[in-house]
PDB file of C-alpha atoms in Angstrom:
ATOM      1  CA  UNK A   1    -110.887  55.603  15.685  1.00  0.00           C
ATOM      2  CA  UNK A   2    -108.149  56.039  13.060  1.00  0.00           C
ATOM      3  CA  UNK A   3    -104.750  57.140  14.325  1.00  0.00           C
ATOM      4  CA  UNK A   4    -104.732  59.964  11.784  1.00  0.00           C
ATOM      5  CA  UNK A   5    -107.980  61.345  13.211  1.00  0.00           C
ATOM      6  CA  UNK A   6    -106.646  61.179  16.764  1.00  0.00           C
ATOM      7  CA  UNK A   7    -103.549  63.032  15.614  1.00  0.00           C
ATOM      8  CA  UNK A   8    -105.591  65.885  14.129  1.00  0.00           C
ATOM      9  CA  UNK A   9    -107.841  66.033  17.166  1.00  0.00           C
ATOM     10  CA  UNK A  10    -104.910  66.328  19.572  1.00  0.00           C
ATOM     11  CA  UNK A  11    -102.494  68.498  17.610  1.00  0.00           C
ATOM     12  CA  UNK A  12    -104.397  69.998  14.706  1.00  0.00           C
ATOM     13  CA  UNK A  13    -102.404  70.573  11.538  1.00  0.00           C
ATOM     14  CA  UNK A  14     -99.034  70.808  13.282  1.00  0.00           C
ATOM     15  CA  UNK A  15     -98.306  67.560  15.157  1.00  0.00           C
ATOM     16  CA  UNK A  16     -94.920  67.196  16.863  1.00  0.00           C
ATOM     17  CA  UNK A  17     -92.340  64.878  15.342  1.00  0.00           C
ATOM     18  CA  UNK A  18     -92.912  62.404  18.176  1.00  0.00           C
ATOM     19  CA  UNK A  19     -96.730  62.465  17.932  1.00  0.00           C
ATOM     20  CA  UNK A  20     -97.124  58.719  17.383  1.00  0.00           C
ATOM     21  CA  UNK A  21     -95.020  57.796  20.409  1.00  0.00           C
ATOM     22  CA  UNK A  22     -96.868  60.371  22.491  1.00  0.00           C
ATOM     23  CA  UNK A  23    -100.229  59.020  21.327  1.00  0.00           C
ATOM     24  CA  UNK A  24     -99.227  55.481  22.264  1.00  0.00           C
ATOM     25  CA  UNK A  25     -98.262  56.737  25.719  1.00  0.00           C
ATOM     26  CA  UNK A  26    -101.661  58.397  26.077  1.00  0.00           C
ATOM     27  CA  UNK A  27    -103.383  55.142  25.113  1.00  0.00           C
ATOM     28  CA  UNK A  28    -101.325  53.186  27.646  1.00  0.00           C
ATOM     29  CA  UNK A  29    -102.190  55.659  30.396  1.00  0.00           C
ATOM     30  CA  UNK A  30    -105.859  55.488  29.468  1.00  0.00           C
ATOM     31  CA  UNK A  31    -105.751  51.703  29.657  1.00  0.00           C
ATOM     32  CA  UNK A  32    -104.256  51.961  33.134  1.00  0.00           C
ATOM     33  CA  UNK A  33    -107.086  54.261  34.212  1.00  0.00           C
ATOM     34  CA  UNK A  34    -109.649  51.824  32.813  1.00  0.00           C
ATOM     35  CA  UNK A  35    -107.896  48.962  34.583  1.00  0.00           C
ATOM     36  CA  UNK A  36    -108.097  50.768  37.908  1.00  0.00           C
ATOM     37  CA  UNK A  37    -111.768  51.612  37.327  1.00  0.00           C
ATOM     38  CA  UNK A  38    -112.852  48.145  36.211  1.00  0.00           C
ATOM     39  CA  UNK A  39    -110.560  45.959  38.305  1.00  0.00           C
ATOM     40  CA  UNK A  40    -109.111  44.361  35.180  1.00  0.00           C
ATOM     41  CA  UNK A  41    -105.447  43.989  34.364  1.00  0.00           C
ATOM     42  CA  UNK A  42    -104.030  46.401  31.806  1.00  0.00           C
ATOM     43  CA  UNK A  43    -103.549  43.525  29.374  1.00  0.00           C
ATOM     44  CA  UNK A  44    -107.212  42.587  29.731  1.00  0.00           C
ATOM     45  CA  UNK A  45    -108.254  46.164  29.061  1.00  0.00           C
ATOM     46  CA  UNK A  46    -106.152  46.144  25.888  1.00  0.00           C
ATOM     47  CA  UNK A  47    -107.766  42.898  24.759  1.00  0.00           C
ATOM     48  CA  UNK A  48    -111.375  43.650  25.702  1.00  0.00           C
ATOM     49  CA  UNK A  49    -112.053  47.362  26.181  1.00  0.00           C
ATOM     50  CA  UNK A  50    -109.536  49.611  24.434  1.00  0.00           C
ATOM     51  CA  UNK A  51    -108.302  47.493  21.574  1.00  0.00           C
ATOM     52  CA  UNK A  52    -105.611  48.163  19.005  1.00  0.00           C
ATOM     53  CA  UNK A  53    -106.909  47.638  15.490  1.00  0.00           C
ATOM     54  CA  UNK A  54    -105.371  48.132  12.068  1.00  0.00           C
ATOM     55  CA  UNK A  55    -104.638  51.831  11.792  1.00  0.00           C
ATOM     56  CA  UNK A  56    -106.319  52.864  15.024  1.00  0.00           C
ATOM     57  CA  UNK A  57    -108.111  51.981  18.258  1.00  0.00           C
ATOM     58  CA  UNK A  58    -111.561  50.735  19.282  1.00  0.00           C
ATOM     59  CA  UNK A  59    -113.190  51.525  22.638  1.00  0.00           C
ATOM     60  CA  UNK A  60    -115.766  48.817  23.409  1.00  0.00           C
ATOM     61  CA  UNK A  61    -117.453  49.320  26.771  1.00  0.00           C
ATOM     62  CA  UNK A  62    -120.462  47.150  26.004  1.00  0.00           C
ATOM     63  CA  UNK A  63    -124.086  47.900  25.218  1.00  0.00           C
ATOM     64  CA  UNK A  64    -125.761  50.315  27.622  1.00  0.00           C
ATOM     65  CA  UNK A  65    -122.621  51.270  29.514  1.00  0.00           C
ATOM     66  CA  UNK A  66    -122.635  54.863  28.254  1.00  0.00           C
ATOM     67  CA  UNK A  67    -125.414  57.307  29.057  1.00  0.00           C
ATOM     68  CA  UNK A  68    -125.165  58.586  25.472  1.00  0.00           C
ATOM     69  CA  UNK A  69    -125.989  55.135  24.125  1.00  0.00           C
ATOM     70  CA  UNK A  70    -128.916  54.744  26.528  1.00  0.00           C
ATOM     71  CA  UNK A  71    -130.177  58.149  25.465  1.00  0.00           C
ATOM     72  CA  UNK A  72    -129.952  57.263  21.774  1.00  0.00           C
ATOM     73  CA  UNK A  73    -131.792  53.967  22.288  1.00  0.00           C
ATOM     74  CA  UNK A  74    -134.587  55.718  24.193  1.00  0.00           C
ATOM     75  CA  UNK A  75    -134.931  58.413  21.528  1.00  0.00           C
ATOM     76  CA  UNK A  76    -135.141  55.758  18.821  1.00  0.00           C
ATOM     77  CA  UNK A  77    -137.932  54.033  20.762  1.00  0.00           C
ATOM     78  CA  UNK A  78    -139.760  57.330  21.199  1.00  0.00           C
ATOM     79  CA  UNK A  79    -139.559  57.928  17.478  1.00  0.00           C
ATOM     80  CA  UNK A  80    -141.422  54.673  16.864  1.00  0.00           C
ATOM     81  CA  UNK A  81    -144.112  55.644  19.372  1.00  0.00           C
ATOM     82  CA  UNK A  82    -144.537  59.020  17.680  1.00  0.00           C
ATOM     83  CA  UNK A  83    -144.815  57.503  14.230  1.00  0.00           C
ATOM     84  CA  UNK A  84    -147.419  55.085  15.605  1.00  0.00           C
ATOM     85  CA  UNK A  85    -149.411  57.969  17.093  1.00  0.00           C
ATOM     86  CA  UNK A  86    -148.804  56.935  20.721  1.00  0.00           C
ATOM     87  CA  UNK A  87    -148.067  60.380  22.126  1.00  0.00           C
ATOM     88  CA  UNK A  88    -148.394  59.402  25.783  1.00  0.00           C
ATOM     89  CA  UNK A  89    -145.787  56.653  25.570  1.00  0.00           C
ATOM     90  CA  UNK A  90    -143.584  58.906  23.452  1.00  0.00           C
ATOM     91  CA  UNK A  91    -143.675  61.598  26.158  1.00  0.00           C
ATOM     92  CA  UNK A  92    -142.760  59.071  28.844  1.00  0.00           C
ATOM     93  CA  UNK A  93    -139.890  57.667  26.795  1.00  0.00           C
ATOM     94  CA  UNK A  94    -138.504  61.049  25.757  1.00  0.00           C
ATOM     95  CA  UNK A  95    -138.758  62.321  29.320  1.00  0.00           C
ATOM     96  CA  UNK A  96    -136.712  59.336  30.508  1.00  0.00           C
ATOM     97  CA  UNK A  97    -134.166  59.964  27.749  1.00  0.00           C
ATOM     98  CA  UNK A  98    -133.814  63.659  28.553  1.00  0.00           C
ATOM     99  CA  UNK A  99    -133.403  62.951  32.275  1.00  0.00           C
ATOM    100  CA  UNK A 100    -130.099  61.291  31.404  1.00  0.00           C
ATOM    101  CA  UNK A 101    -128.750  64.762  30.628  1.00  0.00           C
ATOM    102  CA  UNK A 102    -127.036  66.426  33.583  1.00  0.00           C
ATOM    103  CA  UNK A 103    -125.592  69.387  31.730  1.00  0.00           C
ATOM    104  CA  UNK A 104    -124.033  70.280  28.376  1.00  0.00           C
ATOM    105  CA  UNK A 105    -122.491  67.408  26.430  1.00  0.00           C
ATOM    106  CA  UNK A 106    -118.800  66.741  27.170  1.00  0.00           C
ATOM    107  CA  UNK A 107    -118.794  69.651  29.607  1.00  0.00           C
ATOM    108  CA  UNK A 108    -115.569  68.657  31.382  1.00  0.00           C
ATOM    109  CA  UNK A 109    -113.723  67.425  28.281  1.00  0.00           C
ATOM    110  CA  UNK A 110    -111.371  69.630  26.298  1.00  0.00           C
ATOM    111  CA  UNK A 111    -111.500  68.573  22.678  1.00  0.00           C
ATOM    112  CA  UNK A 112    -110.583  69.636  19.189  1.00  0.00           C
ATOM    113  CA  UNK A 113    -112.558  69.974  15.989  1.00  0.00           C
ATOM    114  CA  UNK A 114    -113.757  66.367  15.886  1.00  0.00           C
ATOM    115  CA  UNK A 115    -115.141  66.359  19.413  1.00  0.00           C
ATOM    116  CA  UNK A 116    -116.661  69.806  18.931  1.00  0.00           C
ATOM    117  CA  UNK A 117    -118.512  68.531  15.876  1.00  0.00           C
ATOM    118  CA  UNK A 118    -119.803  65.574  17.879  1.00  0.00           C
ATOM    119  CA  UNK A 119    -120.792  67.837  20.758  1.00  0.00           C
ATOM    120  CA  UNK A 120    -122.877  70.014  18.458  1.00  0.00           C
ATOM    121  CA  UNK A 121    -124.509  66.941  16.959  1.00  0.00           C
ATOM    122  CA  UNK A 122    -125.487  65.578  20.367  1.00  0.00           C
ATOM    123  CA  UNK A 123    -126.734  68.963  21.595  1.00  0.00           C
ATOM    124  CA  UNK A 124    -128.852  69.346  18.458  1.00  0.00           C
ATOM    125  CA  UNK A 125    -130.263  65.862  19.046  1.00  0.00           C
ATOM    126  CA  UNK A 126    -131.340  66.982  22.514  1.00  0.00           C
ATOM    127  CA  UNK A 127    -133.154  70.021  21.107  1.00  0.00           C
ATOM    128  CA  UNK A 128    -134.942  67.853  18.549  1.00  0.00           C
ATOM    129  CA  UNK A 129    -135.993  65.413  21.277  1.00  0.00           C
ATOM    130  CA  UNK A 130    -137.324  68.276  23.404  1.00  0.00           C
ATOM    131  CA  UNK A 131    -139.259  69.694  20.471  1.00  0.00           C
ATOM    132  CA  UNK A 132    -140.897  66.359  19.749  1.00  0.00           C
ATOM    133  CA  UNK A 133    -141.750  65.753  23.401  1.00  0.00           C
ATOM    134  CA  UNK A 134    -143.354  69.188  23.638  1.00  0.00           C
ATOM    135  CA  UNK A 135    -145.234  68.550  20.397  1.00  0.00           C
ATOM    136  CA  UNK A 136    -146.656  65.350  21.861  1.00  0.00           C
ATOM    137  CA  UNK A 137    -147.536  67.138  25.107  1.00  0.00           C
ATOM    138  CA  UNK A 138    -149.396  69.810  23.157  1.00  0.00           C
ATOM    139  CA  UNK A 139    -151.401  67.176  21.320  1.00  0.00           C
ATOM    140  CA  UNK A 140    -152.256  65.676  24.712  1.00  0.00           C
ATOM    141  CA  UNK A 141    -153.443  69.069  25.992  1.00  0.00           C
ATOM    142  CA  UNK A 142    -150.600  69.399  28.507  1.00  0.00           C
ATOM    143  CA  UNK A 143    -150.367  73.161  28.028  1.00  0.00           C
ATOM    144  CA  UNK A 144    -149.512  74.152  31.591  1.00  0.00           C
ATOM    145  CA  UNK A 145    -146.840  71.470  31.803  1.00  0.00           C
ATOM    146  CA  UNK A 146    -144.803  72.857  28.905  1.00  0.00           C
ATOM    147  CA  UNK A 147    -144.957  76.587  29.658  1.00  0.00           C
ATOM    148  CA  UNK A 148    -142.071  76.878  32.108  1.00  0.00           C
ATOM    149  CA  UNK A 149    -139.672  74.846  30.003  1.00  0.00           C
ATOM    150  CA  UNK A 150    -140.602  76.641  26.788  1.00  0.00           C
ATOM    151  CA  UNK A 151    -140.163  80.023  28.449  1.00  0.00           C
ATOM    152  CA  UNK A 152    -136.581  79.076  29.318  1.00  0.00           C
ATOM    153  CA  UNK A 153    -135.828  77.297  26.045  1.00  0.00           C
ATOM    154  CA  UNK A 154    -136.891  80.219  23.876  1.00  0.00           C
ATOM    155  CA  UNK A 155    -134.573  82.513  25.819  1.00  0.00           C
ATOM    156  CA  UNK A 156    -131.697  80.024  25.503  1.00  0.00           C
ATOM    157  CA  UNK A 157    -132.430  79.516  21.791  1.00  0.00           C
ATOM    158  CA  UNK A 158    -133.637  82.916  20.553  1.00  0.00           C
ATOM    159  CA  UNK A 159    -133.539  81.901  16.865  1.00  0.00           C
ATOM    160  CA  UNK A 160    -135.179  78.465  17.176  1.00  0.00           C
ATOM    161  CA  UNK A 161    -138.461  78.820  15.312  1.00  0.00           C
ATOM    162  CA  UNK A 162    -139.915  75.451  16.284  1.00  0.00           C
ATOM    163  CA  UNK A 163    -139.700  76.091  20.019  1.00  0.00           C
ATOM    164  CA  UNK A 164    -141.161  79.577  19.606  1.00  0.00           C
ATOM    165  CA  UNK A 165    -144.064  78.186  17.577  1.00  0.00           C
ATOM    166  CA  UNK A 166    -144.791  75.670  20.316  1.00  0.00           C
ATOM    167  CA  UNK A 167    -144.594  78.358  22.995  1.00  0.00           C
ATOM    168  CA  UNK A 168    -147.098  80.448  21.035  1.00  0.00           C
ATOM    169  CA  UNK A 169    -149.465  77.479  20.732  1.00  0.00           C
ATOM    170  CA  UNK A 170    -149.272  76.701  24.452  1.00  0.00           C
ATOM    171  CA  UNK A 171    -149.936  80.312  25.443  1.00  0.00           C
ATOM    172  CA  UNK A 172    -152.825  80.688  23.012  1.00  0.00           C
ATOM    173  CA  UNK A 173    -154.364  77.451  24.252  1.00  0.00           C
ATOM    174  CA  UNK A 174    -154.418  78.920  27.766  1.00  0.00           C
ATOM    175  CA  UNK A 175    -156.199  82.104  26.655  1.00  0.00           C
ATOM    176  CA  UNK A 176    -152.942  84.092  26.713  1.00  0.00           C
ATOM    177  CA  UNK A 177    -153.238  85.335  23.157  1.00  0.00           C
ATOM    178  CA  UNK A 178    -151.447  88.644  23.646  1.00  0.00           C
ATOM    179  CA  UNK A 179    -148.428  86.890  25.133  1.00  0.00           C
ATOM    180  CA  UNK A 180    -148.406  84.400  22.266  1.00  0.00           C
ATOM    181  CA  UNK A 181    -148.295  87.238  19.761  1.00  0.00           C
ATOM    182  CA  UNK A 182    -145.519  88.912  21.728  1.00  0.00           C
ATOM    183  CA  UNK A 183    -143.459  85.718  21.455  1.00  0.00           C
ATOM    184  CA  UNK A 184    -143.772  85.975  17.673  1.00  0.00           C
ATOM    185  CA  UNK A 185    -142.722  89.628  17.696  1.00  0.00           C
ATOM    186  CA  UNK A 186    -139.671  88.812  19.786  1.00  0.00           C
ATOM    187  CA  UNK A 187    -138.687  85.954  17.492  1.00  0.00           C
ATOM    188  CA  UNK A 188    -139.125  88.098  14.391  1.00  0.00           C
ATOM    189  CA  UNK A 189    -137.036  90.903  15.892  1.00  0.00           C
ATOM    190  CA  UNK A 190    -134.262  88.427  16.723  1.00  0.00           C
ATOM    191  CA  UNK A 191    -134.247  86.909  13.230  1.00  0.00           C
ATOM    192  CA  UNK A 192    -134.297  90.244  11.444  1.00  0.00           C
ATOM    193  CA  UNK A 193    -131.649  91.807  13.672  1.00  0.00           C
ATOM    194  CA  UNK A 194    -129.258  88.840  13.775  1.00  0.00           C
ATOM    195  CA  UNK A 195    -129.743  87.224  10.367  1.00  0.00           C
ATOM    196  CA  UNK A 196    -131.692  89.687   8.247  1.00  0.00           C
ATOM    197  CA  UNK A 197    -134.468  87.175   7.522  1.00  0.00           C
ATOM    198  CA  UNK A 198    -138.171  86.799   8.267  1.00  0.00           C
ATOM    199  CA  UNK A 199    -139.669  83.870  10.216  1.00  0.00           C
ATOM    200  CA  UNK A 200    -140.314  80.694   8.246  1.00  0.00           C
ATOM    201  CA  UNK A 201    -143.613  79.328   6.990  1.00  0.00           C
ATOM    202  CA  UNK A 202    -144.460  77.164   9.977  1.00  0.00           C
ATOM    203  CA  UNK A 203    -144.219  79.836  12.642  1.00  0.00           C
ATOM    204  CA  UNK A 204    -145.984  82.332  10.368  1.00  0.00           C
ATOM    205  CA  UNK A 205    -148.886  79.886  10.040  1.00  0.00           C
ATOM    206  CA  UNK A 206    -149.129  79.653  13.813  1.00  0.00           C
ATOM    207  CA  UNK A 207    -149.082  83.447  14.036  1.00  0.00           C
ATOM    208  CA  UNK A 208    -151.828  83.838  11.448  1.00  0.00           C
ATOM    209  CA  UNK A 209    -153.923  81.144  13.090  1.00  0.00           C
ATOM    210  CA  UNK A 210    -153.732  82.938  16.431  1.00  0.00           C
ATOM    211  CA  UNK A 211    -154.601  86.271  14.831  1.00  0.00           C
ATOM    212  CA  UNK A 212    -157.645  84.709  13.193  1.00  0.00           C
ATOM    213  CA  UNK A 213    -158.836  82.724  16.201  1.00  0.00           C
ATOM    214  CA  UNK A 214    -161.825  83.773  18.262  1.00  0.00           C
ATOM    215  CA  UNK A 215    -160.011  83.232  21.536  1.00  0.00           C
ATOM    216  CA  UNK A 216    -160.649  80.519  24.065  1.00  0.00           C
ATOM    217  CA  UNK A 217    -158.980  77.146  24.166  1.00  0.00           C
ATOM    218  CA  UNK A 218    -160.311  75.818  20.885  1.00  0.00           C
ATOM    219  CA  UNK A 219    -157.893  75.561  17.978  1.00  0.00           C
ATOM    220  CA  UNK A 220    -159.145  76.285  14.504  1.00  0.00           C
ATOM    221  CA  UNK A 221    -158.381  73.805  11.725  1.00  0.00           C
ATOM    222  CA  UNK A 222    -155.127  75.471  10.733  1.00  0.00           C
ATOM    223  CA  UNK A 223    -153.742  75.634  14.249  1.00  0.00           C
ATOM    224  CA  UNK A 224    -154.646  72.000  14.892  1.00  0.00           C
ATOM    225  CA  UNK A 225    -152.877  71.032  11.684  1.00  0.00           C
ATOM    226  CA  UNK A 226    -149.740  72.900  12.679  1.00  0.00           C
ATOM    227  CA  UNK A 227    -149.665  71.251  16.101  1.00  0.00           C
ATOM    228  CA  UNK A 228    -150.001  67.784  14.596  1.00  0.00           C
ATOM    229  CA  UNK A 229    -146.490  67.381  13.227  1.00  0.00           C
ATOM    230  CA  UNK A 230    -144.664  64.111  13.573  1.00  0.00           C
ATOM    231  CA  UNK A 231    -141.037  63.054  13.720  1.00  0.00           C
ATOM    232  CA  UNK A 232    -140.891  62.370  10.005  1.00  0.00           C
ATOM    233  CA  UNK A 233    -141.868  65.922   9.050  1.00  0.00           C
ATOM    234  CA  UNK A 234    -140.389  68.087  11.781  1.00  0.00           C
ATOM    235  CA  UNK A 235    -136.946  68.204  10.195  1.00  0.00           C
ATOM    236  CA  UNK A 236    -138.518  69.736   7.104  1.00  0.00           C
ATOM    237  CA  UNK A 237    -140.535  72.370   8.939  1.00  0.00           C
ATOM    238  CA  UNK A 238    -138.273  73.604  11.734  1.00  0.00           C
ATOM    239  CA  UNK A 239    -135.442  76.042  11.224  1.00  0.00           C
ATOM    240  CA  UNK A 240    -132.670  76.379  13.773  1.00  0.00           C
ATOM    241  CA  UNK A 241    -129.847  78.917  13.541  1.00  0.00           C
TER     242      UNK A 241
END
């Protein structure tokens, strides 16, 4: 992490005259905390864990020591399962990855613009992982299993078209067609009221497929096609605001 970036993160555009000395004191105190936690001497922490490099610092806690790293590795594995068409293993892997979450990212950390950007990135990654796990569950016919989570997620993310489309598919697949159509109406109202736009192509296709279906659990060709999206295409079809 460059010293200049740490400066902006801690003090914004108006650092104090003594910012470098203060930053070095912060680093020393952090090394002492790490020493107490790990049982190492402060000098060992400086040499192995929180190292001084040219123009900045490197925190090296080792592979797998952070839950964020374990989450990212699991998501990468799930992506390979999805691309290979192994939905069951993808669901298991994504479920394990998402269980590492115990609340919002960096919940107890006060940060600046850099950390806030990272927080948003990680939170968005979680939403994408959830969407792909639900997509795999839908392809496996696990309609009941996804309903409760989708009901909550669509309330928490009222403008997320992908999650609403999946909720509509799950409801329709359980003969709850009227509720599926109501989900679309709610989404459309939210988009029009908040952003002045109509729903995107993907969720409109789901809506039209439900309107044209005969009822029952069978999906027509269009609905089946919409359900069968993979990791490589979801980023192009989902809109999140």
